[in-house]
């Protein structure tokens, strides 16, 4: 693992915080168990370069060896009747919130395995009442699947649908995905490409079929932060080619189920959700439906300020931060603007809106004054995302205390950090 200090300004690579390994470890009481379950890899300043490089917005298939759907025609009914383009839909989605470390939790206890309570309608109502219009629901499926056939338990599909219904009942847009899930996709080599694509197609055929009657308020996102496990260097041609093929397989599989899924809004990702890697290497999948795709990236820059739990030395951020020794020395407001401008010009302006699927800063409760910089960062990132045509979705891991990111108290379904909530929802378009 490379530390941030070993990288130059031009080599900022997006960290892995947003995979569930890191986020669940933030609750120290689960440390040993989760260290056994998950590899914890954190690395440097996340956005990448200035967005230079070849444009990634041209429509193309990912790879000749990518898989297509495992079956077709699974859903009855007609395509969605709405005529909104993906860009037009994105303008209705407002700001969002992640139901983190819950339905993607793996281990005894199902959704409570990583320490969060069972999700209720009351929690989702509180999120909506606070000003959020979109919810991202990370989901892991493998713990509830047959290891040989990848058949997902109906009971788990029904539970995920129940939580989706909570959000639909609250008049929210919803994104469900395949989220880390033990990291089975994180070996994107040519040798593994067909097997991984076949597994992905098998899973998404079932998920898409189960949810095919939902309207345009439900979006599917195919993967989460695919990279070669533990390797945060720029991806090789092999790695990003195979990762692009996952996006194509996802789109092919969902479309082949028919019904509403024939033109449902779908979300694909760039390599490791890193902005520079996405700009340089992402290929928009070929799609039988026009103007129905989103691109997703994540943002945790600068790493030592946002999510580094090993030290509290870096606790200030921004060009006006008074103590240079307490800042990381990079990734201030101009860096944010350059990163988001690259996403706008390469994707939003080309008809592919952008989901900023995760962002946030951990609390540092033992550092007086840190909360002010944390609020400033969240306010700036959210506003900059909105200004660049992106849909920002804050990462909430559900935990309260030092080095955590909760803004809602899930034990009583109330706002926990009103300052952060205000900083986010004030940017709502």
CSV table of C-alpha atoms in Angstrom, one decimal:
chain,number,residue,atom,x,y,z
A,1,UNK,CA,0.0,0.0,0.0
A,2,UNK,CA,1.3,3.4,-1.0
A,3,UNK,CA,0.8,6.2,1.5
A,4,UNK,CA,-0.4,9.7,0.4
A,5,UNK,CA,3.0,11.1,1.2
A,6,UNK,CA,4.6,8.8,-1.4
A,7,UNK,CA,2.6,10.4,-4.2
A,8,UNK,CA,3.0,13.6,-6.1
A,9,UNK,CA,0.3,16.1,-6.9
A,10,UNK,CA,-0.2,14.6,-10.3
A,11,UNK,CA,-0.6,11.1,-8.9
A,12,UNK,CA,-3.7,11.4,-6.7
A,13,UNK,CA,-5.5,8.1,-6.8
A,14,UNK,CA,-8.9,7.5,-5.4
A,15,UNK,CA,-8.9,5.7,-2.0
A,16,UNK,CA,-10.9,2.6,-1.3
A,17,UNK,CA,-12.7,4.0,1.7
A,18,UNK,CA,-16.1,3.6,0.1
A,19,UNK,CA,-15.8,-0.2,-0.2
A,20,UNK,CA,-17.4,-1.7,2.9
A,21,UNK,CA,-14.1,-3.0,4.2
A,22,UNK,CA,-13.0,0.3,5.5
A,23,UNK,CA,-16.3,1.7,6.5
A,24,UNK,CA,-17.3,-1.2,8.7
A,25,UNK,CA,-13.9,-1.2,10.4
A,26,UNK,CA,-14.6,2.4,11.6
A,27,UNK,CA,-16.7,0.7,14.4
A,28,UNK,CA,-13.7,-0.5,16.4
A,29,UNK,CA,-15.6,-3.1,18.3
A,30,UNK,CA,-15.9,-5.1,15.1
A,31,UNK,CA,-12.2,-4.8,14.3
A,32,UNK,CA,-10.8,-8.3,14.5
A,33,UNK,CA,-13.8,-10.0,13.0
A,34,UNK,CA,-14.0,-7.6,10.1
A,35,UNK,CA,-10.2,-7.6,9.5
A,36,UNK,CA,-10.6,-11.3,8.9
A,37,UNK,CA,-13.6,-10.7,6.6
A,38,UNK,CA,-12.2,-7.8,4.6
A,39,UNK,CA,-8.9,-6.4,3.4
A,40,UNK,CA,-8.4,-2.8,4.4
A,41,UNK,CA,-6.7,-0.8,1.8
A,42,UNK,CA,-6.5,3.0,2.0
A,43,UNK,CA,-4.6,5.1,-0.5
A,44,UNK,CA,-4.1,8.6,-1.6
A,45,UNK,CA,-5.8,11.7,-2.8
A,46,UNK,CA,-8.7,10.3,-4.7
A,47,UNK,CA,-9.7,12.3,-7.7
A,48,UNK,CA,-6.8,11.7,-10.1
A,49,UNK,CA,-5.4,14.1,-12.6
A,50,UNK,CA,-6.9,17.2,-14.2
A,51,UNK,CA,-9.2,15.3,-16.5
A,52,UNK,CA,-6.8,15.4,-19.4
A,53,UNK,CA,-6.7,12.4,-21.7
A,54,UNK,CA,-8.9,10.8,-24.2
A,55,UNK,CA,-12.6,11.5,-23.8
A,56,UNK,CA,-14.6,8.5,-22.5
A,57,UNK,CA,-18.0,9.5,-23.6
A,58,UNK,CA,-18.2,7.9,-27.1
A,59,UNK,CA,-20.6,5.1,-27.3
A,60,UNK,CA,-18.8,1.8,-27.8
A,61,UNK,CA,-19.0,-1.8,-26.6
A,62,UNK,CA,-16.4,-2.7,-23.9
A,63,UNK,CA,-14.8,-5.9,-25.1
A,64,UNK,CA,-15.4,-8.6,-27.6
A,65,UNK,CA,-15.2,-11.1,-24.7
A,66,UNK,CA,-17.8,-9.5,-22.5
A,67,UNK,CA,-20.8,-11.5,-21.7
A,68,UNK,CA,-24.3,-10.8,-22.7
A,69,UNK,CA,-27.4,-11.6,-20.7
A,70,UNK,CA,-27.8,-15.0,-19.2
A,71,UNK,CA,-31.5,-15.0,-20.3
A,72,UNK,CA,-34.0,-12.7,-21.9
A,73,UNK,CA,-37.6,-11.7,-21.8
A,74,UNK,CA,-38.0,-12.4,-18.1
A,75,UNK,CA,-40.3,-9.4,-17.5
A,76,UNK,CA,-43.8,-8.8,-18.9
A,77,UNK,CA,-45.3,-5.4,-19.6
A,78,UNK,CA,-44.2,-2.4,-21.6
A,79,UNK,CA,-41.1,-0.2,-21.4
A,80,UNK,CA,-41.3,2.8,-19.1
A,81,UNK,CA,-43.5,5.5,-20.6
A,82,UNK,CA,-41.6,8.5,-19.4
A,83,UNK,CA,-39.6,10.5,-22.0
A,84,UNK,CA,-37.1,12.2,-19.8
A,85,UNK,CA,-33.5,11.8,-20.8
A,86,UNK,CA,-31.1,10.7,-18.1
A,87,UNK,CA,-29.8,14.3,-17.9
A,88,UNK,CA,-33.3,15.6,-17.4
A,89,UNK,CA,-34.0,12.9,-14.7
A,90,UNK,CA,-30.8,13.8,-12.9
A,91,UNK,CA,-32.1,17.4,-12.5
A,92,UNK,CA,-35.0,16.0,-10.5
A,93,UNK,CA,-33.0,13.8,-8.1
A,94,UNK,CA,-31.8,16.6,-5.8
A,95,UNK,CA,-29.2,15.6,-3.2
A,96,UNK,CA,-28.9,12.1,-1.9
A,97,UNK,CA,-27.9,9.9,1.1
A,98,UNK,CA,-26.3,6.5,1.4
A,99,UNK,CA,-27.8,3.8,3.6
A,100,UNK,CA,-24.3,2.6,4.2
A,101,UNK,CA,-23.0,-0.6,6.0
A,102,UNK,CA,-26.4,-2.1,6.1
A,103,UNK,CA,-27.8,-4.2,3.2
A,104,UNK,CA,-24.2,-4.8,2.0
A,105,UNK,CA,-23.2,-6.1,5.4
A,106,UNK,CA,-21.8,-9.6,5.2
A,107,UNK,CA,-21.9,-12.0,8.2
A,108,UNK,CA,-24.2,-13.3,10.9
A,109,UNK,CA,-27.2,-11.0,11.4
A,110,UNK,CA,-27.8,-10.1,7.8
A,111,UNK,CA,-28.3,-6.3,7.6
A,112,UNK,CA,-27.3,-5.8,11.2
A,113,UNK,CA,-24.0,-7.8,10.8
A,114,UNK,CA,-21.9,-4.6,10.9
A,115,UNK,CA,-23.6,-3.0,13.8
A,116,UNK,CA,-26.4,-0.9,12.3
A,117,UNK,CA,-30.1,-1.6,13.2
A,118,UNK,CA,-32.7,-3.0,11.0
A,119,UNK,CA,-33.9,-0.4,8.5
A,120,UNK,CA,-37.4,1.0,9.0
A,121,UNK,CA,-39.8,3.2,7.2
A,122,UNK,CA,-39.4,5.8,10.0
A,123,UNK,CA,-35.7,6.1,9.2
A,124,UNK,CA,-36.3,6.7,5.5
A,125,UNK,CA,-39.1,9.2,6.3
A,126,UNK,CA,-36.6,11.1,8.5
A,127,UNK,CA,-34.1,11.2,5.7
A,128,UNK,CA,-36.7,12.5,3.2
A,129,UNK,CA,-38.0,15.1,5.8
A,130,UNK,CA,-34.4,16.4,6.2
A,131,UNK,CA,-34.3,17.4,2.5
A,132,UNK,CA,-32.9,14.4,0.6
A,133,UNK,CA,-34.6,13.3,-2.6
A,134,UNK,CA,-32.4,10.3,-3.5
A,135,UNK,CA,-31.2,7.3,-1.6
A,136,UNK,CA,-28.5,4.9,-2.6
A,137,UNK,CA,-28.9,1.5,-1.1
A,138,UNK,CA,-25.6,-0.5,-1.3
A,139,UNK,CA,-26.5,-4.3,-1.5
A,140,UNK,CA,-24.4,-7.4,-1.3
A,141,UNK,CA,-26.0,-10.5,-2.7
A,142,UNK,CA,-23.5,-13.4,-2.4
A,143,UNK,CA,-24.2,-14.2,1.3
A,144,UNK,CA,-27.7,-14.9,0.2
A,145,UNK,CA,-26.9,-16.9,-3.0
A,146,UNK,CA,-26.1,-20.4,-3.9
A,147,UNK,CA,-22.3,-20.6,-4.2
A,148,UNK,CA,-22.4,-22.8,-7.2
A,149,UNK,CA,-25.4,-21.4,-9.2
A,150,UNK,CA,-25.4,-17.8,-7.9
A,151,UNK,CA,-29.2,-18.2,-7.3
A,152,UNK,CA,-30.2,-15.4,-4.9
A,153,UNK,CA,-32.6,-16.3,-2.0
A,154,UNK,CA,-36.1,-15.0,-2.6
A,155,UNK,CA,-36.3,-13.9,1.0
A,156,UNK,CA,-33.3,-11.6,0.5
A,157,UNK,CA,-34.7,-10.2,-2.8
A,158,UNK,CA,-37.9,-9.5,-0.9
A,159,UNK,CA,-36.2,-7.8,2.0
A,160,UNK,CA,-34.2,-5.5,-0.4
A,161,UNK,CA,-37.5,-4.7,-2.1
A,162,UNK,CA,-39.1,-3.9,1.2
A,163,UNK,CA,-36.4,-1.3,1.9
A,164,UNK,CA,-36.7,0.0,-1.7
A,165,UNK,CA,-40.5,0.4,-1.0
A,166,UNK,CA,-39.7,2.5,2.1
A,167,UNK,CA,-38.0,5.0,-0.1
A,168,UNK,CA,-40.6,4.8,-2.9
A,169,UNK,CA,-43.3,5.4,-0.2
A,170,UNK,CA,-41.3,8.5,0.9
A,171,UNK,CA,-41.3,9.8,-2.7
A,172,UNK,CA,-37.6,9.3,-3.3
A,173,UNK,CA,-35.4,8.2,-6.2
A,174,UNK,CA,-33.6,4.9,-5.3
A,175,UNK,CA,-30.4,3.4,-6.5
A,176,UNK,CA,-29.6,-0.3,-5.7
A,177,UNK,CA,-26.3,-1.9,-6.7
A,178,UNK,CA,-23.9,-4.9,-6.5
A,179,UNK,CA,-21.7,-3.5,-3.7
A,180,UNK,CA,-18.3,-5.0,-3.1
A,181,UNK,CA,-19.9,-8.3,-2.0
A,182,UNK,CA,-16.7,-9.9,-0.8
A,183,UNK,CA,-14.7,-8.3,-3.6
A,184,UNK,CA,-15.4,-11.1,-6.1
A,185,UNK,CA,-15.2,-8.7,-9.1
A,186,UNK,CA,-11.9,-7.3,-8.0
A,187,UNK,CA,-9.7,-9.5,-10.2
A,188,UNK,CA,-10.4,-7.9,-13.6
A,189,UNK,CA,-8.0,-10.0,-15.7
A,190,UNK,CA,-8.5,-11.5,-19.1
A,191,UNK,CA,-8.3,-15.0,-17.6
A,192,UNK,CA,-11.2,-14.2,-15.3
A,193,UNK,CA,-13.3,-12.1,-17.6
A,194,UNK,CA,-15.7,-14.6,-18.9
A,195,UNK,CA,-16.4,-16.3,-15.5
A,196,UNK,CA,-16.9,-12.9,-13.8
A,197,UNK,CA,-19.2,-11.6,-16.5
A,198,UNK,CA,-21.2,-14.8,-16.5
A,199,UNK,CA,-21.7,-14.5,-12.7
A,200,UNK,CA,-22.5,-10.8,-13.0
A,201,UNK,CA,-25.1,-11.6,-15.7
A,202,UNK,CA,-26.6,-14.4,-13.6
A,203,UNK,CA,-27.1,-12.1,-10.6
A,204,UNK,CA,-28.4,-9.1,-12.5
A,205,UNK,CA,-30.8,-11.2,-14.5
A,206,UNK,CA,-32.4,-12.2,-11.2
A,207,UNK,CA,-32.3,-8.7,-9.6
A,208,UNK,CA,-33.6,-7.0,-12.7
A,209,UNK,CA,-36.5,-9.5,-13.0
A,210,UNK,CA,-37.4,-9.2,-9.4
A,211,UNK,CA,-37.7,-5.4,-9.6
A,212,UNK,CA,-39.0,-5.1,-13.2
A,213,UNK,CA,-42.3,-3.6,-12.2
A,214,UNK,CA,-40.9,-0.5,-10.5
A,215,UNK,CA,-41.1,2.8,-12.3
A,216,UNK,CA,-38.4,5.3,-13.1
A,217,UNK,CA,-37.9,6.1,-9.5
A,218,UNK,CA,-35.7,3.0,-9.2
A,219,UNK,CA,-32.3,2.9,-10.8
A,220,UNK,CA,-29.9,0.0,-11.0
A,221,UNK,CA,-26.1,0.4,-10.6
A,222,UNK,CA,-24.1,-2.5,-11.9
A,223,UNK,CA,-21.0,-2.6,-9.7
A,224,UNK,CA,-19.1,-0.7,-7.0
A,225,UNK,CA,-15.4,0.5,-7.1
A,226,UNK,CA,-14.0,-2.4,-9.2
A,227,UNK,CA,-10.2,-2.5,-9.2
A,228,UNK,CA,-7.6,-5.1,-8.9
A,229,UNK,CA,-7.7,-5.9,-5.2
A,230,UNK,CA,-5.2,-3.8,-3.3
A,231,UNK,CA,-3.7,-2.1,-6.4
A,232,UNK,CA,-4.3,1.6,-6.5
A,233,UNK,CA,-1.9,2.4,-9.3
A,234,UNK,CA,-3.3,3.6,-12.6
A,235,UNK,CA,-5.0,0.6,-14.2
A,236,UNK,CA,-3.4,-1.4,-16.9
A,237,UNK,CA,-5.1,-1.8,-20.3
A,238,UNK,CA,-6.2,-5.3,-19.2
A,239,UNK,CA,-7.7,-4.1,-16.0
A,240,UNK,CA,-9.8,-1.3,-17.4
A,241,UNK,CA,-10.8,-3.2,-20.4
A,242,UNK,CA,-12.2,-6.0,-18.3
A,243,UNK,CA,-13.9,-3.5,-15.9
A,244,UNK,CA,-15.5,-1.8,-18.9
A,245,UNK,CA,-16.8,-5.2,-20.0
A,246,UNK,CA,-18.6,-5.6,-16.7
A,247,UNK,CA,-20.5,-2.4,-17.5
A,248,UNK,CA,-21.5,-3.7,-20.9
A,249,UNK,CA,-22.6,-7.1,-19.4
A,250,UNK,CA,-24.7,-5.3,-16.8
A,251,UNK,CA,-26.5,-3.2,-19.4
A,252,UNK,CA,-27.1,-6.1,-21.8
A,253,UNK,CA,-28.4,-8.3,-19.0
A,254,UNK,CA,-30.9,-5.7,-17.6
A,255,UNK,CA,-32.2,-4.7,-21.1
A,256,UNK,CA,-32.7,-8.4,-22.1
A,257,UNK,CA,-35.2,-8.9,-19.2
A,258,UNK,CA,-37.6,-6.6,-21.0
A,259,UNK,CA,-40.6,-4.8,-19.6
A,260,UNK,CA,-39.7,-1.6,-17.7
A,261,UNK,CA,-36.1,-2.7,-17.8
A,262,UNK,CA,-36.0,-2.2,-21.5
A,263,UNK,CA,-35.4,1.5,-20.9
A,264,UNK,CA,-34.8,1.8,-17.2
A,265,UNK,CA,-32.2,4.3,-16.1
A,266,UNK,CA,-28.9,2.5,-15.4
A,267,UNK,CA,-25.7,3.5,-13.7
A,268,UNK,CA,-22.3,2.4,-14.7
A,269,UNK,CA,-18.9,3.2,-13.1
A,270,UNK,CA,-15.4,4.2,-14.1
A,271,UNK,CA,-12.4,2.2,-12.8
A,272,UNK,CA,-12.5,2.3,-9.0
A,273,UNK,CA,-14.8,5.3,-9.3
A,274,UNK,CA,-11.7,7.4,-9.7
A,275,UNK,CA,-12.4,10.6,-11.7
A,276,UNK,CA,-9.2,10.6,-13.7
A,277,UNK,CA,-9.4,6.9,-14.5
A,278,UNK,CA,-13.0,7.4,-15.5
A,279,UNK,CA,-12.2,10.3,-17.8
A,280,UNK,CA,-9.3,8.5,-19.4
A,281,UNK,CA,-10.6,4.9,-19.7
A,282,UNK,CA,-14.3,4.6,-19.2
A,283,UNK,CA,-16.3,3.5,-22.3
A,284,UNK,CA,-20.0,4.2,-22.3
A,285,UNK,CA,-21.7,0.9,-23.0
A,286,UNK,CA,-23.7,0.3,-26.1
A,287,UNK,CA,-27.3,0.6,-25.1
A,288,UNK,CA,-30.5,-0.4,-26.9
A,289,UNK,CA,-32.3,2.4,-25.0
A,290,UNK,CA,-31.3,6.0,-25.9
A,291,UNK,CA,-30.3,8.5,-23.2
A,292,UNK,CA,-30.8,6.3,-20.2
A,293,UNK,CA,-27.3,5.8,-18.8
A,294,UNK,CA,-25.5,7.5,-15.9
A,295,UNK,CA,-21.8,7.5,-15.0
A,296,UNK,CA,-20.8,7.2,-11.3
A,297,UNK,CA,-17.7,8.3,-9.5
A,298,UNK,CA,-16.8,8.9,-5.9
A,299,UNK,CA,-14.8,11.6,-4.2
A,300,UNK,CA,-12.7,11.5,-1.0
A,301,UNK,CA,-10.0,14.1,-1.6
A,302,UNK,CA,-7.7,14.8,0.2
A,303,UNK,CA,-7.5,11.4,1.8
A,304,UNK,CA,-5.7,12.3,5.0
A,305,UNK,CA,-8.3,14.9,5.8
A,306,UNK,CA,-11.4,13.0,4.7
A,307,UNK,CA,-11.0,9.4,5.8
A,308,UNK,CA,-7.6,8.6,7.2
A,309,UNK,CA,-8.2,7.2,10.7
A,310,UNK,CA,-4.5,6.5,11.4
A,311,UNK,CA,-3.8,10.1,12.4
A,312,UNK,CA,-5.5,13.3,13.3
A,313,UNK,CA,-2.6,15.5,12.1
A,314,UNK,CA,-4.5,16.6,9.0
A,315,UNK,CA,-7.7,18.2,10.2
A,316,UNK,CA,-8.0,21.4,8.2
A,317,UNK,CA,-9.0,22.0,4.6
A,318,UNK,CA,-9.4,24.8,2.1
A,319,UNK,CA,-7.4,27.7,0.7
A,320,UNK,CA,-8.1,29.8,3.8
A,321,UNK,CA,-7.1,27.1,6.3
A,322,UNK,CA,-4.8,28.9,8.8
A,323,UNK,CA,-2.3,26.2,9.7
A,324,UNK,CA,-0.4,24.6,6.8
A,325,UNK,CA,0.9,21.9,9.1
A,326,UNK,CA,-2.7,20.8,9.6
A,327,UNK,CA,-3.5,20.6,5.9
A,328,UNK,CA,-2.6,18.0,3.3
A,329,UNK,CA,-1.3,20.6,0.9
A,330,UNK,CA,-3.4,19.6,-2.0
A,331,UNK,CA,-6.9,19.1,-3.2
A,332,UNK,CA,-8.4,22.5,-2.2
A,333,UNK,CA,-11.2,24.3,-4.0
A,334,UNK,CA,-9.5,24.6,-7.4
A,335,UNK,CA,-8.8,20.9,-7.4
A,336,UNK,CA,-12.4,20.1,-6.8
A,337,UNK,CA,-13.5,22.4,-9.6
A,338,UNK,CA,-11.0,20.9,-12.0
A,339,UNK,CA,-12.1,17.3,-11.2
A,340,UNK,CA,-15.8,18.1,-11.5
A,341,UNK,CA,-15.3,20.1,-14.6
A,342,UNK,CA,-13.7,17.1,-16.2
A,343,UNK,CA,-16.8,15.0,-15.4
A,344,UNK,CA,-19.1,17.7,-16.7
A,345,UNK,CA,-17.3,18.1,-20.1
A,346,UNK,CA,-16.7,14.4,-20.7
A,347,UNK,CA,-20.0,13.1,-19.5
A,348,UNK,CA,-22.8,15.5,-18.5
A,349,UNK,CA,-22.3,17.7,-21.6
A,350,UNK,CA,-22.3,14.6,-23.7
A,351,UNK,CA,-25.7,13.5,-22.4
A,352,UNK,CA,-24.5,11.1,-19.7
A,353,UNK,CA,-25.3,12.6,-16.2
A,354,UNK,CA,-23.0,11.8,-13.3
A,355,UNK,CA,-23.8,10.3,-10.0
A,356,UNK,CA,-21.4,11.4,-7.3
A,357,UNK,CA,-22.2,8.2,-5.5
A,358,UNK,CA,-20.1,8.7,-2.3
A,359,UNK,CA,-18.4,11.5,-0.6
A,360,UNK,CA,-17.8,12.7,3.0
A,361,UNK,CA,-15.4,13.4,5.9
A,362,UNK,CA,-15.0,11.4,9.1
A,363,UNK,CA,-15.5,13.2,12.4
A,364,UNK,CA,-12.5,14.0,14.6
A,365,UNK,CA,-14.2,14.6,17.9
A,366,UNK,CA,-11.0,15.1,19.8
A,367,UNK,CA,-9.9,18.0,17.6
A,368,UNK,CA,-11.4,21.3,18.5
A,369,UNK,CA,-12.4,23.2,15.4
A,370,UNK,CA,-12.3,20.3,13.0
A,371,UNK,CA,-16.1,20.2,12.6
A,372,UNK,CA,-16.0,23.7,11.0
A,373,UNK,CA,-13.7,22.4,8.2
A,374,UNK,CA,-15.7,19.3,7.9
A,375,UNK,CA,-18.9,21.3,7.3
A,376,UNK,CA,-17.0,23.6,4.8
A,377,UNK,CA,-15.7,20.6,2.8
A,378,UNK,CA,-19.2,19.0,2.6
A,379,UNK,CA,-20.8,22.3,1.6
A,380,UNK,CA,-18.3,23.0,-1.1
A,381,UNK,CA,-18.2,19.5,-2.5
A,382,UNK,CA,-22.0,19.3,-2.6
A,383,UNK,CA,-22.5,22.7,-4.2
A,384,UNK,CA,-19.7,22.1,-6.7
A,385,UNK,CA,-21.3,18.8,-7.7
A,386,UNK,CA,-24.7,20.4,-8.3
A,387,UNK,CA,-23.1,23.3,-10.2
A,388,UNK,CA,-21.4,20.8,-12.5
A,389,UNK,CA,-24.6,18.9,-13.2
A,390,UNK,CA,-23.9,15.9,-10.8
A,391,UNK,CA,-26.1,14.2,-8.3
A,392,UNK,CA,-24.3,14.2,-5.0
A,393,UNK,CA,-25.0,11.3,-2.6
A,394,UNK,CA,-23.4,11.6,0.9
A,395,UNK,CA,-21.8,8.5,2.4
A,396,UNK,CA,-23.4,7.7,5.9
A,397,UNK,CA,-21.9,4.6,7.5
A,398,UNK,CA,-24.4,4.8,10.4
A,399,UNK,CA,-21.9,5.0,13.1
A,400,UNK,CA,-21.7,7.8,15.7
A,401,UNK,CA,-18.4,8.8,17.5
A,402,UNK,CA,-14.8,9.6,16.6
A,403,UNK,CA,-13.8,8.8,13.0
A,404,UNK,CA,-17.4,8.1,11.8
A,405,UNK,CA,-19.7,9.6,9.2
A,406,UNK,CA,-23.3,9.3,10.4
A,407,UNK,CA,-25.5,12.3,10.0
A,408,UNK,CA,-28.6,10.4,11.1
A,409,UNK,CA,-29.0,8.5,14.4
A,410,UNK,CA,-30.5,5.3,13.2
A,411,UNK,CA,-31.4,4.2,16.8
A,412,UNK,CA,-34.1,6.8,17.0
A,413,UNK,CA,-34.5,8.0,13.4
A,414,UNK,CA,-33.5,11.6,14.0
A,415,UNK,CA,-30.9,14.0,12.5
A,416,UNK,CA,-27.6,13.6,14.4
A,417,UNK,CA,-25.5,16.3,12.7
A,418,UNK,CA,-27.7,19.1,11.6
A,419,UNK,CA,-24.8,21.3,10.4
A,420,UNK,CA,-23.7,18.7,7.9
A,421,UNK,CA,-27.3,18.1,6.8
A,422,UNK,CA,-27.8,21.8,6.3
A,423,UNK,CA,-24.5,22.1,4.3
A,424,UNK,CA,-25.7,19.3,2.0
A,425,UNK,CA,-29.4,20.2,1.4
A,426,UNK,CA,-28.6,23.9,1.0
A,427,UNK,CA,-27.1,23.0,-2.3
A,428,UNK,CA,-30.2,21.1,-3.6
A,429,UNK,CA,-31.1,22.4,-7.0
